[in-house]
Coordinates of C-alpha atoms and ligand atoms in Angstrom, one line a residue:
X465 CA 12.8 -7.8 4.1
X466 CA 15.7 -10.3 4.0
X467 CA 18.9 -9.4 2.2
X468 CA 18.6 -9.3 -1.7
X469 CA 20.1 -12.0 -3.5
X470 CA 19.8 -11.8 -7.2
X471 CA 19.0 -14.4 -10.0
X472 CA 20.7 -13.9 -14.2
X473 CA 18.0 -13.2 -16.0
X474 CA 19.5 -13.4 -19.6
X475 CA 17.7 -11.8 -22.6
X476 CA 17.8 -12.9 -26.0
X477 CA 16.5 -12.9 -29.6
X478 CA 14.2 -15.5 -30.3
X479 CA 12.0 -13.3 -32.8
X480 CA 14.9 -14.0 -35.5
X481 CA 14.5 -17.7 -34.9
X482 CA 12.7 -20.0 -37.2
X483 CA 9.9 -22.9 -34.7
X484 CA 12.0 -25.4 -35.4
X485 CA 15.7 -23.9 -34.3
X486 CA 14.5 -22.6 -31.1
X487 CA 15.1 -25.8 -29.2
X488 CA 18.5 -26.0 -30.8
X489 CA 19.5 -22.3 -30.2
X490 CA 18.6 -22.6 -26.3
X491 CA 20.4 -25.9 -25.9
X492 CA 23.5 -24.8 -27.1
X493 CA 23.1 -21.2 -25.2
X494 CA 22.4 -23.2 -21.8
X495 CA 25.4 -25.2 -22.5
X496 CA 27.5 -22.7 -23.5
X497 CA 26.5 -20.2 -20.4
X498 CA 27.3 -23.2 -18.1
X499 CA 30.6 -23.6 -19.9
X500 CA 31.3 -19.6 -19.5
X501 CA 30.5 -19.9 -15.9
X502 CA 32.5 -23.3 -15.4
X503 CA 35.2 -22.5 -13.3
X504 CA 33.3 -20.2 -10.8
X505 CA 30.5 -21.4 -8.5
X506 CA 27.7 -24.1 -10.1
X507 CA 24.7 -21.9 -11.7
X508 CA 21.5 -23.5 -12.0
X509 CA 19.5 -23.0 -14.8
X510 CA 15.8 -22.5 -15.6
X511 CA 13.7 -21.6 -18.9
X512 CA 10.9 -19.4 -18.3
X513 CA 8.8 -17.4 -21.1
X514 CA 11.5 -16.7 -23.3
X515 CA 14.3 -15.7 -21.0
X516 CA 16.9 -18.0 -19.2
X517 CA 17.4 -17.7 -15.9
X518 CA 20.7 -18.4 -13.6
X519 CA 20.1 -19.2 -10.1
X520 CA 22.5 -17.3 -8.3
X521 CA 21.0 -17.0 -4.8
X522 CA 23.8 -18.9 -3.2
X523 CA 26.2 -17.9 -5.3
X524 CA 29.3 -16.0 -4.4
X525 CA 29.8 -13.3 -6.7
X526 CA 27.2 -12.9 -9.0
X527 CA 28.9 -9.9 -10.7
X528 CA 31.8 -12.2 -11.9
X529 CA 28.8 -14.4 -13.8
X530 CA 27.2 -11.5 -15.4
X531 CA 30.3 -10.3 -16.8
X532 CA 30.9 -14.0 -18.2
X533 CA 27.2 -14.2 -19.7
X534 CA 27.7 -10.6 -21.3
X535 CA 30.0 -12.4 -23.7
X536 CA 27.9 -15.3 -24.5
X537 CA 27.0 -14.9 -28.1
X538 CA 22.8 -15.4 -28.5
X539 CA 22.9 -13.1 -25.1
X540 CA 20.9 -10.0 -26.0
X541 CA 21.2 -8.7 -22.5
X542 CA 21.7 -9.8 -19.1
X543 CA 20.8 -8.4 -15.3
X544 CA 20.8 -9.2 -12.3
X545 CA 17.5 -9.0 -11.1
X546 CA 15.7 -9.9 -7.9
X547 CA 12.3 -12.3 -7.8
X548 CA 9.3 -11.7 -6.4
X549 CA 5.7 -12.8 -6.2
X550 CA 3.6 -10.8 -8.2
X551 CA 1.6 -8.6 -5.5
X552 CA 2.1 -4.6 -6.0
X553 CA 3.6 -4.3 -2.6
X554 CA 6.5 -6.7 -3.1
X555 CA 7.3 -5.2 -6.5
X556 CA 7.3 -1.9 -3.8
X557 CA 9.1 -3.5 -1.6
X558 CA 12.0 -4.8 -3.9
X559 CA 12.4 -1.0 -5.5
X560 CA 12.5 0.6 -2.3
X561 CA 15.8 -1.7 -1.6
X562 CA 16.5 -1.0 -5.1
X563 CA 17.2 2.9 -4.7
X564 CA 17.8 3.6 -1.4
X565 CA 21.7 3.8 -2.0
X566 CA 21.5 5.7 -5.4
X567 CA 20.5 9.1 -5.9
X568 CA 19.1 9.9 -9.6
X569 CA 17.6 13.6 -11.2
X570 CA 15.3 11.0 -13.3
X571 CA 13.9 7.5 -13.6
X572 CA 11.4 5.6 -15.4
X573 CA 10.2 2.0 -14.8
X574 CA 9.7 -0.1 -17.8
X575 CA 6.9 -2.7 -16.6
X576 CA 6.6 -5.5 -19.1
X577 CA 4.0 -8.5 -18.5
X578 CA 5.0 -11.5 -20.2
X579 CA 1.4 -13.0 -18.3
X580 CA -1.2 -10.8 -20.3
X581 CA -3.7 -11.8 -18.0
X582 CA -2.2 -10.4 -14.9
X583 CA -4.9 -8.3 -13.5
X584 CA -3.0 -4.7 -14.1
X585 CA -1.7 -3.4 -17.5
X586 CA 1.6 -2.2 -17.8
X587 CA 0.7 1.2 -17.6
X588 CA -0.8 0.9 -14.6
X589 CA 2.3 -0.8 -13.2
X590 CA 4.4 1.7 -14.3
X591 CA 1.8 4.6 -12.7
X592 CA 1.7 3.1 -9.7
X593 CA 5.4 1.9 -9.0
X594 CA 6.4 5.3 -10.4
X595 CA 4.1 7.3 -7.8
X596 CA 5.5 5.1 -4.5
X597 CA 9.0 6.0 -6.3
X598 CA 8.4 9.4 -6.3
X599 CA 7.3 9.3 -3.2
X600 CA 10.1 8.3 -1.2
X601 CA 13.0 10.1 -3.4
X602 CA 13.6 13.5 -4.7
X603 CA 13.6 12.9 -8.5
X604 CA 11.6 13.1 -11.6
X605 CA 10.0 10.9 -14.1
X606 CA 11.8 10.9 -17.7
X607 CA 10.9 8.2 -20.0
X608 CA 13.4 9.6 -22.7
X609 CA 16.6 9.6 -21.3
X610 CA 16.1 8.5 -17.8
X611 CA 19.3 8.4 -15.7
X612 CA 18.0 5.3 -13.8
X613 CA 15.7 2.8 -15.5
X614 CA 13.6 0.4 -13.4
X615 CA 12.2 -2.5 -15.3
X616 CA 9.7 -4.8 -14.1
X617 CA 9.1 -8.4 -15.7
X618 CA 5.7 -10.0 -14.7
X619 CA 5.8 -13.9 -15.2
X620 CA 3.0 -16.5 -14.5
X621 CA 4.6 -17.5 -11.2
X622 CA 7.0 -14.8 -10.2
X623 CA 8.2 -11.1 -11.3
X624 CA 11.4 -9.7 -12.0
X625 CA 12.9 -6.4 -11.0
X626 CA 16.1 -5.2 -12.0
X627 CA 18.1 -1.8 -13.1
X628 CA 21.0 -1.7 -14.8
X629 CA 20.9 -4.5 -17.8
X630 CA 23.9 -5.1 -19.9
X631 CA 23.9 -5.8 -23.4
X632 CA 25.4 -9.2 -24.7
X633 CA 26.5 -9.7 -28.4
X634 CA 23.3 -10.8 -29.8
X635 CA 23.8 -13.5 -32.3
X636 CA 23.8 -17.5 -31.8
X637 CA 25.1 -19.6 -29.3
X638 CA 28.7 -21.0 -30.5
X639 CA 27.6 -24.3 -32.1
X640 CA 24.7 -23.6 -33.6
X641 CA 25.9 -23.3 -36.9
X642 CA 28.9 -25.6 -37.5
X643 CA 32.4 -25.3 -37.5
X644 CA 34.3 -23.0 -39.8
X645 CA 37.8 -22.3 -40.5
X646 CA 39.5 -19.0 -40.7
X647 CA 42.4 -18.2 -42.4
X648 CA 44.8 -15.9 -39.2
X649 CA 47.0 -13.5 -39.9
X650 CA 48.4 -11.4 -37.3
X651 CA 46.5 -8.3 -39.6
X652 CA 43.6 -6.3 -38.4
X653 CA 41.0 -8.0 -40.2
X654 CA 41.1 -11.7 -39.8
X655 CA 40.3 -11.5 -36.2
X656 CA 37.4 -9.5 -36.5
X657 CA 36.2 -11.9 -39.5
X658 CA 36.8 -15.1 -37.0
X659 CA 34.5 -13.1 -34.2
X660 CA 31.8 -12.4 -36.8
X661 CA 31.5 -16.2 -37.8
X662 CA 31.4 -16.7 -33.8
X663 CA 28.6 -14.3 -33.4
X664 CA 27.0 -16.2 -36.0
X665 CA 26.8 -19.3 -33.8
X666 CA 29.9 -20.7 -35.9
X667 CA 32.9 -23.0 -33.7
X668 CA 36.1 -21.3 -35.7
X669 CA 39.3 -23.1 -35.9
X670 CA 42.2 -21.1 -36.8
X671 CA 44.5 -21.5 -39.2
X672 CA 47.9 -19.5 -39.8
X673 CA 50.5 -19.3 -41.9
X674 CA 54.2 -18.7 -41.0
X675 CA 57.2 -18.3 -42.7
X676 CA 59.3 -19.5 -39.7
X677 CA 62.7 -20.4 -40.2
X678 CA 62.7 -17.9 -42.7
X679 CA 61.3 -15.4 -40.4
X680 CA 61.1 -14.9 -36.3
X681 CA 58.4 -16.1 -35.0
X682 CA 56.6 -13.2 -33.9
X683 CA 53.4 -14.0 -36.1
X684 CA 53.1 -17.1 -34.4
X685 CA 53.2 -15.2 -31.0
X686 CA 50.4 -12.6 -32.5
X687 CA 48.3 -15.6 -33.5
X688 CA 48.6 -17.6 -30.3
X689 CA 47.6 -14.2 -28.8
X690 CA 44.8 -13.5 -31.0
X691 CA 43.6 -16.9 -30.6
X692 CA 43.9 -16.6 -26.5
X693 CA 42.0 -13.5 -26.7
X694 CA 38.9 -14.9 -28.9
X695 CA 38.8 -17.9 -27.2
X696 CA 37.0 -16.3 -24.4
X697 CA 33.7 -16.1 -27.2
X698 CA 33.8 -19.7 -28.0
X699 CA 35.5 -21.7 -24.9
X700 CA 37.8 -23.9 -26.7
X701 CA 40.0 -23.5 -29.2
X702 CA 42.3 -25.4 -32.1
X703 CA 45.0 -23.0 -33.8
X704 CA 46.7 -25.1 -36.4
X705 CA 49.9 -23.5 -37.7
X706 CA 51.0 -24.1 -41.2
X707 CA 54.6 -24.0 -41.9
X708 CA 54.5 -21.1 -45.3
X709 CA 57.9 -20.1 -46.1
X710 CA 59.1 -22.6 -48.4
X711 CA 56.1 -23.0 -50.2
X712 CA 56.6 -19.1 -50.9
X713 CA 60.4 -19.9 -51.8
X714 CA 59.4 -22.1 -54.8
X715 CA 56.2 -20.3 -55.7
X716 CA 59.1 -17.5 -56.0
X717 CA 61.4 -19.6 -58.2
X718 CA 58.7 -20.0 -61.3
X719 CA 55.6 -17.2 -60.7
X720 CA 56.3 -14.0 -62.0
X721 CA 56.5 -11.2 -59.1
X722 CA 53.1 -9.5 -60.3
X723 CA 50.8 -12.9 -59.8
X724 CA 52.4 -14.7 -56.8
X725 CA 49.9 -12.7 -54.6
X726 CA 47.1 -14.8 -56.1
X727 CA 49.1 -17.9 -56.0
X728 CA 50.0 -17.8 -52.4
X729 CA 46.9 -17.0 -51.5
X730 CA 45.4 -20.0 -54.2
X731 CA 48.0 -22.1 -52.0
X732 CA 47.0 -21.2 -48.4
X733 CA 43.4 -22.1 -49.8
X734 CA 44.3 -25.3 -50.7
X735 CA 45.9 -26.3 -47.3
X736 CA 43.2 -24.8 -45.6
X737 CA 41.0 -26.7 -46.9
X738 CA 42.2 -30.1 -46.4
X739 CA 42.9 -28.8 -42.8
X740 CA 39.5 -27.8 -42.7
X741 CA 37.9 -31.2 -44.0
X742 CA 40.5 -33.0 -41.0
X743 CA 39.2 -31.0 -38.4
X744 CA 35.6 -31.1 -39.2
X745 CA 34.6 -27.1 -41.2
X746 CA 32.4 -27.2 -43.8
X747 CA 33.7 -23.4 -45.0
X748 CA 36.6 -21.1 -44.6
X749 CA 36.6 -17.8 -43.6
X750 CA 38.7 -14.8 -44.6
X751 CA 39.1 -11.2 -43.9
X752 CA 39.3 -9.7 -47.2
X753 CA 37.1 -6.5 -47.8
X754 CA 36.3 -5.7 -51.0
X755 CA 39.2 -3.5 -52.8
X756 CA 41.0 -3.0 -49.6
X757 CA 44.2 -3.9 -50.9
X758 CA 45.5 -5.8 -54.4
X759 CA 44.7 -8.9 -54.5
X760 CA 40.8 -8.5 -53.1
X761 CA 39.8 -6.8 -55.9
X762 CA 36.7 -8.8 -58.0
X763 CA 38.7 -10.6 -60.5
X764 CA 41.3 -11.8 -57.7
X765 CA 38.3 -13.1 -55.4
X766 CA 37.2 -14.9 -58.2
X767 CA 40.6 -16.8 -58.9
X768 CA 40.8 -17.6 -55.3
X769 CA 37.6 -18.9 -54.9
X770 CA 38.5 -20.9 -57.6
X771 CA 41.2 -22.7 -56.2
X772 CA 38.1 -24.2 -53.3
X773 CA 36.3 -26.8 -53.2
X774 CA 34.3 -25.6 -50.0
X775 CA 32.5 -21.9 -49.7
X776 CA 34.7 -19.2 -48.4
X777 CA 33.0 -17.0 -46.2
X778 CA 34.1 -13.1 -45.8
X779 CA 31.6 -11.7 -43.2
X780 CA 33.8 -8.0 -43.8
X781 CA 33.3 -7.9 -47.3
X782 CA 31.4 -4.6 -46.9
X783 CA 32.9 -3.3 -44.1
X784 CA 35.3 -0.3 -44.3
X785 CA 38.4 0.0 -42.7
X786 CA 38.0 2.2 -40.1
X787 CA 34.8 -0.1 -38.8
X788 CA 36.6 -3.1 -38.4
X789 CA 39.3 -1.1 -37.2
X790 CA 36.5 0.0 -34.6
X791 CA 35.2 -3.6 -34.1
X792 CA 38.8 -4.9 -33.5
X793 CA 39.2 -2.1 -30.9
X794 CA 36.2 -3.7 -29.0
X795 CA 37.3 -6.9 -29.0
X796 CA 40.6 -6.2 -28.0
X797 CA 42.4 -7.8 -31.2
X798 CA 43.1 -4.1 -32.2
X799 CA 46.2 -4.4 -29.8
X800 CA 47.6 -7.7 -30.7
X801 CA 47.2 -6.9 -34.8
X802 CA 49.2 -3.8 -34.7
X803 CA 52.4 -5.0 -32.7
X804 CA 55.1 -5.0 -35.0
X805 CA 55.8 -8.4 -37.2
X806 CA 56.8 -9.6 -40.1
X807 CA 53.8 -11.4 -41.7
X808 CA 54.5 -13.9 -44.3
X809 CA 53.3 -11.9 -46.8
X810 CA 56.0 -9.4 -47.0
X811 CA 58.4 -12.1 -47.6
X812 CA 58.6 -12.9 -51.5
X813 CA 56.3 -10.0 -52.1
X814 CA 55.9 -7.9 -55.0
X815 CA 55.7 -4.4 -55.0
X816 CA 53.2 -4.0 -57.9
X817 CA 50.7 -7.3 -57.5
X818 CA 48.4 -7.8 -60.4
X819 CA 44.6 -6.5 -59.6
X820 CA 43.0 -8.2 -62.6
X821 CA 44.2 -12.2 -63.4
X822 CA 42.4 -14.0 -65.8
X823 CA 41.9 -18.1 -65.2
X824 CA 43.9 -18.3 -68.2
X825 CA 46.9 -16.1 -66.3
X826 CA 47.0 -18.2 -63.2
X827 CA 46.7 -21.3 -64.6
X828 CA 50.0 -20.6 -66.6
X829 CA 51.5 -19.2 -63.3
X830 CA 50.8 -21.8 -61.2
X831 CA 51.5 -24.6 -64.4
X832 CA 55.5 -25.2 -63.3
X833 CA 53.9 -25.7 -59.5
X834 CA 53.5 -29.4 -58.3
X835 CA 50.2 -27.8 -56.2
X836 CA 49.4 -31.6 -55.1
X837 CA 52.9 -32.0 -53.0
X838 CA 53.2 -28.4 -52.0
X839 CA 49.5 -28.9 -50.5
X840 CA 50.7 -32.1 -48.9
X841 CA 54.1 -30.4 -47.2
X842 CA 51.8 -27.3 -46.0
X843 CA 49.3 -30.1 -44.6
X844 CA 52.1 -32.5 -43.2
X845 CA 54.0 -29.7 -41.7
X846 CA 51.5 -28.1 -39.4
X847 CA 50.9 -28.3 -36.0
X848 CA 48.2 -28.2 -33.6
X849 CA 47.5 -26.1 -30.5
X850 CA 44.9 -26.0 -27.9
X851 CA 42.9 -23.1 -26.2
X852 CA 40.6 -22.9 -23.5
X853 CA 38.6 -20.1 -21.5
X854 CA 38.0 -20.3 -18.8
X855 CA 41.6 -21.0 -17.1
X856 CA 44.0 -23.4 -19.1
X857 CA 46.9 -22.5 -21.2
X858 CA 47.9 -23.6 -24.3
X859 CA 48.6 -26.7 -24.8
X860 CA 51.0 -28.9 -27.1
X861 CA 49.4 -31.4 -28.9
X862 CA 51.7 -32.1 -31.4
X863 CA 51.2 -32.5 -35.5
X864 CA 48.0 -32.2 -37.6
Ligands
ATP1101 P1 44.4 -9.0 -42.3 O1 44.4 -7.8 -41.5 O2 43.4 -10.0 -41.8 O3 45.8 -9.6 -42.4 P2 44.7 -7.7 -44.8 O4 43.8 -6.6 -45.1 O5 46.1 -7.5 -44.3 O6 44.0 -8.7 -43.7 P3 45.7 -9.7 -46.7 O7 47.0 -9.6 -46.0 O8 45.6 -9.5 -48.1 O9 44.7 -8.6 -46.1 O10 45.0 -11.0 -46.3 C1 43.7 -11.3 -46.7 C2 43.2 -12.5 -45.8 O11 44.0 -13.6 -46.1 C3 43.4 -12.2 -44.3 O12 42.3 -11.5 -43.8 C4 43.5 -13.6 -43.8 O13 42.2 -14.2 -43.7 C5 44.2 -14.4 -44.9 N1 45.7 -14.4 -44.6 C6 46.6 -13.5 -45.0 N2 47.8 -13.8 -44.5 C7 47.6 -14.9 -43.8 C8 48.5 -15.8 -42.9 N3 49.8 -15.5 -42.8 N4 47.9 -16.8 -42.3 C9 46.6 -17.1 -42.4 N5 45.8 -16.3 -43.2 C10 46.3 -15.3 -43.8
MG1102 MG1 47.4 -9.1 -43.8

């Protein structure tokens, strides 16, 4: 038999997918694995019975595009598995290569047939394949907790075999859902919020607030880094920083200390959302989780929300601390978020913030404000950067 050369065979969940998105869903996956894969060899791609497959029989290294596709949201799992025509003996033939260099106390194969009216059953694929495995290796079968797995795919035209899947985020393609815009701090949370929109098919473009010249810069630096970091889940991305600190000066000047928590955040709202509307979002995104910390108590989610005209989305609204702490580990982000900085909120910030404002409380604080030309200074201030994955640094592009 001639040297193995392996195709992608990418997994993923249609069974979640209403008729009508499925087109939609696959044509923003294919475009988004060919974008993951861009800078390495050209991948071909096919559709066949609810998988996608990546030609990689010329390619180079097709380890280097598995562990790009791995990290294509809408991927449930990807291998690198090896075609064949559907006869018994080249399924044989293929797992004979298969483990010849591995030893393993257990196996199973895992014969699926996505061609019902292929002339064995599953069962007797797995039998047989299992018997010519045992065969030639000393090992056992184990279909609990097999230490080598062989799964077999039969298709109309062709077969699959493979060992050694990895799992993908699940999800939807980037795209698939719209744009969105999160609100960056260099904290814990908001990057883990940003990834969960992603995984929800959702473009994110980032929005931070800094307090620059009346702090260093170092939150700037975590979000660029943040934003370099989860721009390998989406390809591209816009980071608009939003120049904070004198906003926060004359929020400091009228609001008393116990509700400027709400107003600053009522503020960064505001500016969000005419960034958002600019750059195309239809909702913002935070990281707030319920009662973590003053002002994302009930009441204060309420008064915020308030101040929008567009939804504000909080994927980790139920989530504890310690599992986005977990998640942001994962990702990476866990790193970045923990380097020492001065955010902008602990500049002007009170030690006791109210939990509990009533509409009545923030309209009086906010009532000596002119919101309409501290919105516009916010808005006029910013500036826009680019990301990209793969390759590419950030680039200036000047003001929002
Ligand atoms: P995080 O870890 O994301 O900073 P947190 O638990 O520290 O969250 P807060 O500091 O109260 O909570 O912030 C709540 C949310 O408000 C953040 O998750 C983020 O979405 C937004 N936010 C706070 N500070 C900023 C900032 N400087 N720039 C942009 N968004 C911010
Ligand atoms: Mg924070």
């Amino acid at each position: 038999m001639a040297r193995l050369r392996p195709v992608g065979l990418v997994h993923y969940h249609e069974l979640g997918l209403k008729r009508g998105n499925r087109p939609l869903f696959l044509r923003h996956l294919a475009r988004n694995l060919r974008r993951a894969t861009s800078d390495l060899a050209p991948v071909k791609l096919r559709q066949v019975s609810g998988r996608l497959l990546l030609d990689l029989e010329d390619h180079p290294d097709p380890a280097a595009v598995r562990d790009r596709v791995r990290r294509v949201c809408g991927v449930a799992s990807v291998a690198l598995a090896y075609r064949v025509v559907s006869t018994v003996d080249a399924m044989k033939a293929v797992i004979a290569k298969l483990i010849e260099e591995r030893t393993f106390a257990s196996f199973r194969i895992t014969a699926r047939r996505a061609f019902k009216t292929y002339p064995m059953t599953s069962v007797e694929l797995n039998r047989e394949l299992g018997a010519f495995v045992l065969e030639r290796v000393a090992s056992r079968v184990d279909l609990r907790h097999p230490e080598l797995e062989i799964h077999v795919e039969v298709m109309p035209a062709e077969t699959f075999v493979y060992v050694d899947p990895v799992g993908g985020p699940g999800g939807l393609p980037v795209g698939a859902s719209g744009t969105v815009a999160t609100l960056l701090s260099g904290g814990i949370d908001s990057p883990v919020a940003a990834w969960r929109m992603m995984k929800r098919g959702c473009r994110v473009v980032f929005v931070h607030f800094h307090s620059v010249p009346y702090l260093p810069p170092t939150s700037q630096a975590k979000a660029r880094a943040l934003v370099g970091l989860l721009t390998q889940w989406q390809y591209d991305s816009k980071l608009v920083l939003v120049p904070f600190g004198e906003i926060q000066r004359e929020v400091v000047l009228t609001v008393p200390p116990p509700a400027r928590v709400v107003v600053y955040r009522r503020l960064m709202v505001r500016i969000a959302e005419t960034l958002a509307r600019k750059h195309g979002a239809a909702a913002l995104t935070t990281g707030e989780s319920l009662g973590q910390v003053a002002s994302q108590t009930l009441s204060n989610i309420a008064r915020i929300d308030e101040a929008a005209g567009m939804p504000i989305l909080r994927p980790l609204i139920g989530m504890d601390k310690l599992e986005i702490t977990e998640e942001a580990r994962r990702l990476g982000t866990f790193e970045i978020s923990v380097e020492p900085d001065a955010d902008c909120c602990t500049l002007f910030v009170p030690k006791h913030p109210a939990t509990r404002m009533s509409e009545h409380e923030v309209g009086a604080a906010e009532a000596r404000l002119e919101i309409p030309r501290l919105v516009a200074s916010g808005c006029d201030g910013a500036s826009v950067e680019a990301f990209e994955f793969p390759a590419g640094a950030p680039a200036e592009l000047g003001s929002a």
